[in-house]
Coordinates of C-alpha atoms in Angstrom, one line a residue:
M1 CA 132.9 101.2 72.4
F2 CA 130.4 100.0 75.0
L3 CA 127.3 102.1 75.6
C4 CA 128.2 103.3 79.1
C5 CA 131.2 105.2 77.7
R6 CA 129.0 107.3 75.4
I7 CA 126.2 107.7 78.0
S8 CA 128.3 110.0 80.2
K9 CA 128.4 112.5 77.4
M10 CA 124.8 112.7 76.3
V11 CA 121.8 110.5 76.8
K12 CA 118.8 110.2 74.4
I13 CA 115.8 108.2 75.6
C14 CA 113.1 106.9 73.3
C15 CA 109.8 105.3 74.6
L16 CA 107.8 103.1 72.2
G17 CA 104.1 103.6 73.2
A18 CA 102.4 106.8 74.3
G19 CA 99.9 105.4 76.7
Y20 CA 99.1 105.4 80.4
V21 CA 102.6 104.2 81.3
G22 CA 104.9 105.6 78.6
G23 CA 103.5 109.2 78.5
P24 CA 103.6 110.0 82.3
T25 CA 106.8 108.1 83.0
M26 CA 108.8 109.8 80.2
A27 CA 107.3 113.2 81.1
V28 CA 108.7 112.9 84.7
I29 CA 112.1 111.6 83.5
A30 CA 112.3 114.7 81.2
L31 CA 111.3 117.0 84.1
K32 CA 113.8 115.5 86.5
C33 CA 116.6 115.1 84.0
P34 CA 116.7 118.3 81.9
E35 CA 120.0 117.2 80.3
I36 CA 118.4 114.1 78.8
E37 CA 116.4 114.3 75.6
V38 CA 113.3 112.2 75.8
A39 CA 111.1 111.2 72.8
V40 CA 107.8 109.4 73.1
V41 CA 106.8 107.7 69.9
D42 CA 103.6 106.0 68.7
I43 CA 102.2 104.9 65.4
S44 CA 98.8 106.5 66.3
V45 CA 98.8 110.0 64.8
A46 CA 95.7 111.0 66.8
R47 CA 97.3 110.0 70.1
I48 CA 100.6 111.9 69.3
N49 CA 98.6 115.0 68.2
A50 CA 96.7 114.9 71.5
W51 CA 100.0 114.7 73.4
N52 CA 101.1 117.8 71.5
S53 CA 97.9 119.7 72.2
D54 CA 96.3 121.3 75.3
A55 CA 93.9 118.3 75.6
L56 CA 96.1 115.3 76.6
P57 CA 94.9 111.8 75.6
I58 CA 94.7 110.7 79.2
Y59 CA 93.5 112.3 82.5
E60 CA 95.9 112.1 85.4
P61 CA 96.2 114.8 88.1
G62 CA 99.3 116.8 87.7
L63 CA 100.2 115.4 84.3
D64 CA 99.3 118.6 82.4
E65 CA 101.7 120.7 84.4
V66 CA 104.6 118.3 83.9
V67 CA 104.1 118.0 80.2
K68 CA 103.8 121.7 79.7
Q69 CA 107.0 122.4 81.5
C70 CA 109.1 120.1 79.3
R71 CA 107.4 119.7 76.0
G72 CA 109.4 121.2 73.2
K73 CA 112.5 121.6 75.4
N74 CA 113.7 118.1 76.2
L75 CA 110.4 116.2 75.8
F76 CA 109.0 115.4 72.4
F77 CA 106.0 113.4 71.1
S78 CA 106.4 112.0 67.6
T79 CA 105.1 109.4 65.0
D80 CA 108.6 109.2 63.5
V81 CA 109.3 106.0 65.3
E82 CA 112.3 104.7 63.5
K83 CA 114.2 108.0 63.6
H84 CA 114.0 108.3 67.3
V85 CA 114.7 104.6 68.0
A86 CA 117.8 104.8 65.8
E87 CA 119.1 107.9 67.7
A88 CA 118.3 106.7 71.2
D89 CA 120.8 105.2 73.7
I90 CA 118.0 103.8 75.9
V91 CA 114.8 102.4 74.3
F92 CA 111.8 101.9 76.7
V93 CA 109.2 99.5 75.3
S94 CA 105.7 100.3 76.6
V95 CA 103.5 98.6 74.1
N96 CA 100.2 96.7 74.6
T97 CA 100.5 93.1 76.0
P98 CA 96.9 92.0 75.8
T99 CA 95.5 88.6 76.9
K100 CA 95.4 86.2 74.0
T101 CA 91.9 85.6 72.6
Q102 CA 92.6 82.5 70.5
G103 CA 95.3 79.9 70.0
L104 CA 97.6 78.4 72.7
G105 CA 96.9 80.0 76.1
A106 CA 93.7 81.8 74.9
G107 CA 92.0 83.7 77.8
K108 CA 95.1 83.6 80.0
A109 CA 98.5 84.0 78.2
A110 CA 99.8 87.4 77.2
D111 CA 99.9 88.2 73.5
L112 CA 103.4 89.4 72.8
T113 CA 102.8 90.2 69.1
Y114 CA 103.4 93.9 69.6
W115 CA 106.5 93.3 71.7
E116 CA 108.0 91.0 69.1
S117 CA 107.3 93.6 66.4
A118 CA 108.9 96.3 68.4
A119 CA 112.0 94.2 69.0
R120 CA 112.4 93.4 65.3
M121 CA 112.0 97.0 64.4
I122 CA 114.6 98.0 67.0
A123 CA 117.1 95.5 65.6
D124 CA 116.3 96.6 62.0
V125 CA 116.9 100.4 62.5
A126 CA 119.6 100.3 65.2
K127 CA 123.0 101.6 64.1
S128 CA 124.6 101.8 67.6
S129 CA 124.6 99.9 70.9
K130 CA 121.4 100.2 72.9
I131 CA 119.8 99.4 76.2
V132 CA 116.3 98.0 75.6
V133 CA 114.1 98.3 78.7
E134 CA 110.9 96.3 79.3
K135 CA 108.3 98.7 80.6
S136 CA 105.2 96.8 79.7
T137 CA 104.0 94.0 82.0
V138 CA 105.3 90.8 80.5
P139 CA 105.5 87.1 81.3
V140 CA 108.6 85.8 83.0
K141 CA 111.3 85.0 80.4
T142 CA 110.1 87.5 77.9
A143 CA 113.4 89.3 78.1
E144 CA 115.1 86.1 77.0
A145 CA 112.9 85.8 73.9
I146 CA 113.4 89.5 73.1
E147 CA 117.2 89.0 73.6
K148 CA 117.2 86.2 71.1
I149 CA 115.4 88.3 68.5
L150 CA 117.8 91.2 68.9
T151 CA 120.9 89.1 69.0
H152 CA 120.0 87.1 65.9
N153 CA 119.3 90.4 64.0
S154 CA 121.9 92.5 65.6
K155 CA 124.4 93.0 62.7
G156 CA 127.1 93.1 65.3
I157 CA 125.4 95.7 67.5
D158 CA 125.4 95.2 71.3
F159 CA 122.0 95.1 73.0
Q160 CA 121.4 94.9 76.7
I161 CA 117.9 94.0 77.9
L162 CA 116.6 95.3 81.2
S163 CA 113.3 94.8 83.0
N164 CA 112.0 98.0 84.7
P165 CA 108.3 97.3 85.6
E166 CA 106.1 100.1 86.5
F167 CA 104.2 100.2 89.8
L168 CA 102.0 103.2 89.2
A169 CA 98.5 103.6 90.5
E170 CA 96.2 105.6 88.1
G171 CA 94.9 108.7 89.8
T172 CA 98.2 109.1 91.7
A173 CA 100.7 108.2 88.9
I174 CA 102.6 111.5 88.9
Q175 CA 103.0 111.4 92.7
D176 CA 104.0 107.8 92.4
L177 CA 106.7 108.8 89.9
F178 CA 107.9 111.7 91.9
N179 CA 108.1 109.7 95.1
P180 CA 108.1 105.9 94.4
D181 CA 108.1 103.2 97.0
R182 CA 110.8 101.6 94.9
V183 CA 112.2 101.5 91.4
L184 CA 113.0 97.9 90.2
I185 CA 115.6 97.2 87.6
G186 CA 116.5 93.7 86.5
G187 CA 119.3 92.8 84.2
R188 CA 121.8 90.1 83.2
E189 CA 124.3 89.0 85.9
T190 CA 127.2 89.7 83.5
P191 CA 129.6 92.6 83.5
E192 CA 127.7 94.1 80.5
G193 CA 124.4 93.6 82.1
Q194 CA 125.5 95.2 85.4
K195 CA 126.8 98.2 83.5
A196 CA 123.5 98.6 81.7
I197 CA 121.7 98.4 85.1
K198 CA 124.0 101.2 86.4
V199 CA 123.2 103.4 83.4
L200 CA 119.4 103.2 84.1
R201 CA 119.9 103.5 87.8
D202 CA 121.8 106.7 87.3
V203 CA 118.8 108.1 85.4
Y204 CA 116.4 107.5 88.2
A205 CA 119.0 108.6 90.8
H206 CA 118.5 112.2 89.6
W207 CA 115.5 112.2 92.0
V208 CA 115.0 108.8 93.6
P209 CA 117.1 107.9 96.7
V210 CA 119.5 105.1 95.7
D211 CA 118.3 102.9 98.6
R212 CA 114.9 102.8 96.8
I213 CA 116.4 101.6 93.6
I214 CA 116.3 97.8 93.7
C215 CA 118.5 95.8 91.3
T216 CA 117.8 92.1 90.6
N217 CA 118.2 89.6 87.9
L218 CA 115.9 89.7 84.9
W219 CA 113.5 87.0 85.9
S220 CA 113.0 88.3 89.5
A221 CA 112.1 91.8 88.1
E222 CA 109.6 90.3 85.6
L223 CA 107.9 88.1 88.2
S224 CA 107.9 90.8 90.9
K225 CA 105.5 92.9 88.8
L226 CA 103.0 90.0 88.3
A227 CA 103.3 89.1 92.0
A228 CA 102.7 92.6 93.2
N229 CA 99.5 93.0 91.3
A230 CA 98.4 89.5 92.3
F231 CA 98.9 90.3 96.0
L232 CA 97.0 93.6 95.7
A233 CA 94.1 92.0 93.8
Q234 CA 94.1 89.1 96.3
R235 CA 93.5 91.6 99.2
I236 CA 90.5 93.1 97.3
S237 CA 89.0 89.7 96.6
S238 CA 89.5 88.7 100.2
V239 CA 87.7 91.7 101.7
N240 CA 85.0 91.4 99.0
A241 CA 84.5 87.7 100.1
M242 CA 84.1 89.0 103.7
S243 CA 81.6 91.5 102.5
E244 CA 79.0 88.9 101.7
L245 CA 79.5 87.2 105.0
C246 CA 79.1 90.5 106.7
E247 CA 75.7 91.0 104.9
A248 CA 74.6 87.5 106.0
T249 CA 75.5 88.0 109.6
G250 CA 74.8 91.7 110.2
A251 CA 78.4 92.7 110.6
D252 CA 79.8 95.9 108.9
V253 CA 82.6 95.3 106.5
S254 CA 84.0 98.8 107.1
Q255 CA 84.4 98.1 110.8
V256 CA 85.9 94.7 110.1
S257 CA 88.4 96.2 107.6
H258 CA 89.3 98.9 110.1
A259 CA 89.9 96.4 112.8
I260 CA 92.1 94.0 110.8
G261 CA 93.9 96.9 109.1
K262 CA 95.1 98.1 112.5
D263 CA 97.2 94.9 112.7
T264 CA 100.6 96.1 111.5
R265 CA 101.3 92.8 109.9
I266 CA 98.3 93.4 107.6
G267 CA 97.9 97.2 107.3
P268 CA 94.9 99.2 106.1
K269 CA 95.5 99.5 102.3
F270 CA 93.4 97.7 99.7
L271 CA 90.8 96.7 102.3
N272 CA 87.8 98.6 101.0
A273 CA 85.0 96.4 99.9
S274 CA 83.5 97.3 96.5
V275 CA 81.8 96.0 93.5
G276 CA 85.1 94.6 92.3
F277 CA 88.6 95.6 91.0
G278 CA 89.3 96.8 87.5
G279 CA 92.0 98.5 85.5
S280 CA 94.4 97.3 82.9
C281 CA 96.7 95.1 85.0
F282 CA 95.1 93.1 87.9
Q283 CA 93.0 90.5 86.0
K284 CA 95.4 90.4 83.0
D285 CA 98.4 89.8 85.2
I286 CA 96.7 87.2 87.4
L287 CA 95.6 85.3 84.3
N288 CA 99.1 85.5 83.0
L289 CA 100.4 84.2 86.3
V290 CA 97.9 81.3 86.2
Y291 CA 99.1 80.4 82.7
I292 CA 102.8 80.5 83.7
C293 CA 102.0 78.2 86.7
E294 CA 100.1 75.8 84.5
C295 CA 103.0 75.7 82.0
N296 CA 105.4 74.9 84.8
G297 CA 103.3 72.0 86.1
L298 CA 101.9 73.9 89.1
P299 CA 98.1 73.3 89.0
E300 CA 97.5 73.9 92.7
V301 CA 99.3 77.3 92.6
A302 CA 97.4 78.2 89.4
N303 CA 94.1 77.3 90.9
Y304 CA 94.9 79.4 94.0
W305 CA 95.4 82.6 91.9
K306 CA 92.5 81.7 89.6
Q307 CA 90.2 82.0 92.5
V308 CA 91.1 85.7 93.0
V309 CA 89.6 86.4 89.6
K310 CA 86.6 84.2 90.2
V311 CA 85.7 86.0 93.4
N312 CA 86.0 89.3 91.6
D313 CA 83.6 88.1 88.8
Y314 CA 81.3 86.7 91.5
Q315 CA 81.2 90.1 93.3
K316 CA 80.0 91.9 90.1
T317 CA 77.4 89.2 89.4
R318 CA 76.2 89.3 93.0
F319 CA 75.8 93.1 92.8
V320 CA 73.6 92.8 89.6
N321 CA 71.5 90.1 91.2
R322 CA 71.0 92.2 94.2
I323 CA 69.7 95.1 92.1
V324 CA 67.3 92.9 90.0
S325 CA 66.0 90.8 92.9
S326 CA 65.2 93.9 95.1
M327 CA 63.3 95.6 92.3
F328 CA 60.6 92.9 92.2
N329 CA 62.9 90.6 90.2
T330 CA 62.9 92.6 87.1
V331 CA 64.5 95.8 85.8
S332 CA 62.9 95.5 82.3
G333 CA 62.0 99.0 81.0
K334 CA 63.2 100.6 84.2
K335 CA 65.6 103.5 84.2
I336 CA 68.8 102.8 86.2
A337 CA 71.2 105.7 86.8
I338 CA 74.9 104.7 86.6
L339 CA 77.1 107.1 88.5
G340 CA 80.7 106.5 87.5
F341 CA 82.1 104.4 84.7
A342 CA 85.9 104.7 85.1
F343 CA 87.4 101.8 87.1
K344 CA 88.4 104.2 89.9
K345 CA 88.3 107.9 90.7
D346 CA 90.7 110.5 89.3
T347 CA 91.2 108.7 86.0
G348 CA 89.4 108.4 82.7
D349 CA 90.6 104.8 82.3
T350 CA 87.8 102.3 81.7
R351 CA 89.8 99.2 81.0
E352 CA 88.3 96.2 82.9
T353 CA 86.1 98.6 84.9
P354 CA 83.5 96.7 86.9
A355 CA 80.9 99.1 85.4
I356 CA 81.1 97.2 82.1
D357 CA 80.0 93.9 83.6
V358 CA 77.4 95.6 85.8
C359 CA 75.9 97.5 82.9
K360 CA 75.9 94.5 80.6
G361 CA 74.2 92.5 83.4
L362 CA 71.4 95.1 83.7
L363 CA 71.1 95.5 79.9
G364 CA 70.7 91.7 79.7
D365 CA 67.6 92.1 81.9
K366 CA 66.4 94.9 79.6
A367 CA 67.1 97.9 81.9
S368 CA 67.5 101.4 80.4
L369 CA 70.7 103.0 81.6
S370 CA 71.5 106.6 82.1
I371 CA 75.3 107.0 82.6
Y372 CA 77.3 109.9 84.0
D373 CA 81.1 110.0 84.6
P374 CA 83.0 113.2 84.8
Q375 CA 86.0 111.9 82.8
V376 CA 84.6 109.3 80.4
N377 CA 82.8 110.4 77.2
E378 CA 79.9 108.7 75.4
E379 CA 82.0 107.3 72.6
Q380 CA 84.2 105.4 75.1
I381 CA 81.2 104.1 77.1
Q382 CA 79.4 102.9 74.0
R383 CA 82.7 101.3 72.7
D384 CA 83.3 99.5 76.0
L385 CA 79.7 98.1 76.2
S386 CA 79.8 96.8 72.6
M387 CA 83.4 95.4 72.6
K388 CA 84.3 91.7 73.1
K389 CA 86.2 90.8 76.2
F390 CA 90.0 91.5 75.9
D391 CA 89.6 93.6 72.7
W392 CA 90.1 96.7 74.8
D393 CA 93.8 96.0 75.3
H394 CA 94.7 96.2 71.6
P395 CA 95.8 99.5 70.1
V396 CA 92.8 101.7 69.4
E397 CA 93.4 101.6 65.6
L398 CA 92.9 97.8 65.8
Q399 CA 89.6 98.1 67.8
P400 CA 86.2 98.3 66.2
M401 CA 86.1 101.7 64.5
S402 CA 82.4 102.4 64.9
P403 CA 81.0 100.9 68.1
I404 CA 77.4 99.9 67.8
S405 CA 75.3 102.4 69.7
I406 CA 73.2 100.6 72.3
K407 CA 69.7 102.1 72.3
Q408 CA 69.1 101.3 76.0
V409 CA 72.1 103.5 77.0
S410 CA 72.2 107.2 77.3
V411 CA 75.2 109.2 78.5
V412 CA 74.4 112.5 80.2
C413 CA 76.4 115.5 81.5
D414 CA 75.6 115.4 85.2
A415 CA 74.4 113.2 88.0
Y416 CA 71.0 115.0 88.3
A417 CA 70.2 114.4 84.7
A418 CA 71.2 110.7 85.1
T419 CA 69.0 110.2 88.2
K420 CA 65.9 112.1 87.0
D421 CA 62.9 109.7 86.8
A422 CA 65.2 106.8 87.6
H423 CA 64.0 103.8 89.6
G424 CA 67.5 103.1 91.0
V425 CA 70.9 104.7 91.3
C426 CA 74.1 102.6 91.1
I427 CA 77.4 104.2 92.3
L428 CA 80.2 102.4 90.5
T429 CA 83.1 104.8 90.8
E430 CA 84.1 106.6 94.0
W431 CA 84.3 110.1 92.6
D432 CA 84.3 112.7 95.4
E433 CA 81.5 114.6 93.8
F434 CA 79.1 111.7 94.4
K435 CA 79.6 112.1 98.2
T436 CA 78.3 115.6 98.2
L437 CA 75.3 115.4 95.8
D438 CA 72.0 116.8 96.9
Y439 CA 70.3 113.4 97.6
Q440 CA 67.1 115.0 98.7
R441 CA 66.8 116.6 95.3
I442 CA 67.6 113.3 93.6
Y443 CA 65.0 111.5 95.7
D444 CA 62.3 114.0 94.9
N445 CA 62.9 113.5 91.1
M446 CA 63.0 109.7 91.2
Q447 CA 60.4 107.0 90.8
K448 CA 59.3 105.4 94.1
P449 CA 60.4 103.3 95.8
A450 CA 63.8 104.9 95.1
Y451 CA 66.8 102.7 95.4
V452 CA 70.5 103.5 95.9
F453 CA 73.0 100.6 95.3
D454 CA 76.3 101.8 96.5
G455 CA 79.1 99.8 95.0
R456 CA 81.9 101.8 96.6
N457 CA 80.6 102.4 100.1
I458 CA 80.8 106.2 99.9
V459 CA 77.3 107.4 100.9
D460 CA 75.9 108.1 104.4
V461 CA 73.5 105.1 104.5
A462 CA 71.6 106.3 107.6
K463 CA 71.1 109.8 106.0
L464 CA 69.8 108.4 102.7
R465 CA 67.4 106.0 104.5
K466 CA 66.1 108.9 106.5
I467 CA 65.3 110.8 103.2
G468 CA 63.4 107.7 102.1
F469 CA 65.8 105.7 99.9
V470 CA 66.0 102.0 100.0
V471 CA 69.8 101.6 100.3
Y472 CA 72.1 98.7 99.6
S473 CA 75.8 99.3 100.5
I474 CA 78.2 96.4 100.0
G475 CA 79.1 94.5 103.2
K476 CA 76.8 96.7 105.4
P477 CA 73.9 95.5 107.5
L478 CA 71.0 94.9 105.1
D479 CA 67.9 97.1 104.8
S480 CA 64.8 95.2 105.8
W481 CA 63.7 95.5 102.2
F482 CA 66.6 93.4 101.0
K483 CA 66.2 90.8 103.8
A484 CA 62.7 90.2 102.4
M485 CA 64.1 89.9 98.8
P486 CA 67.3 88.0 99.0
A487 CA 69.6 88.0 96.0
V488 CA 70.0 84.7 94.3
A489 CA 73.4 84.2 92.5

């Protein structure tokens, strides 16, 4: 009997992977669908223990409340992976898809090792028909590969593969889940594939208006996720490219962004100049897109998207060079306060955060760093600064267990401790608390000249200059100090 017949009686959902996507998504499904039993499984005992505690493993506004309402009722977190997969009608797969670090496609292609292992395990333990849902960001045609693995190991069991990419923004993930712009479901254009799409659509339709649930073929859904992130990152790199031109000409990038954002064809979102974009998806997905283009014989298209990442890297390098050149061309032995380490406010996520490259650049010039972030602990910061590129996206149990403690780095408990006796202050995350700090107090306790390098354009530049600071704010008219000491990239 096909799955849909059984679905109408009772649905059990299992999600492989208890990370930033799987945990919040399943918690909201459990909240909105009380008649559905949802199990989130992971091989990491520490992570599952955290999900079952009062200190969740990730910080996301509103997540605590959702989990506490459902946990133990119809939402369960477990390390008994095979049991819950075997019992589930729908299996979401939300495992890591890191960028390959060696072999074919190294530095660009997605590593599907964990996805393939998940598919083989599903085929091995399944005793009934299942819908398998891609939730991780994956290359186009991944579903086809997974389908082959499941089919060749199916033992006569029917599997339907769907692509249901996430479009969450960290810091607003719960609101994004409650009120999504769209839910995208891709499946096979066969009667069985269309029935599977309807099953998943009916789950989301508990709270999402049906006109916001978009149904496509598998390949369109997979590519739409990569394309969406590429377009968003492109906007950030575009405004960051403009920020350097603004500095050179005396224009103000905030005014330029406001003016072009008023054009309804462009809109105002993702037009804030900054030290660069970060997070788990943007760079990884663009590099994946580049690799797919190259594999399909589209070098011009690949080079176009590659430039988005190049501009982002250049913006971080330019920021470091500006700091060093303005401080008499050396930061050796100088204390630099780093305010913010997460890649954006309202999250503790540090994956691909610009702070890593900025800190490494300053450490390379022998600076001493004092770092404060309200949601990132010392162990994570030390780990990030000692890890190799792309290692962050492997499961934590496969990352270096004991990060090398960098002696030039101290992690402190507040902004005032970080800035005491510092030569310069770098604002790398736009936490609201950094907007309301007592900058007169900070100035009084710093070495002179006292510098502020605002990588997020959140401070009142005129006010800080009046206090006595030498201020650099990305894309803003330059302080006379910086005109006399131009940054050399």
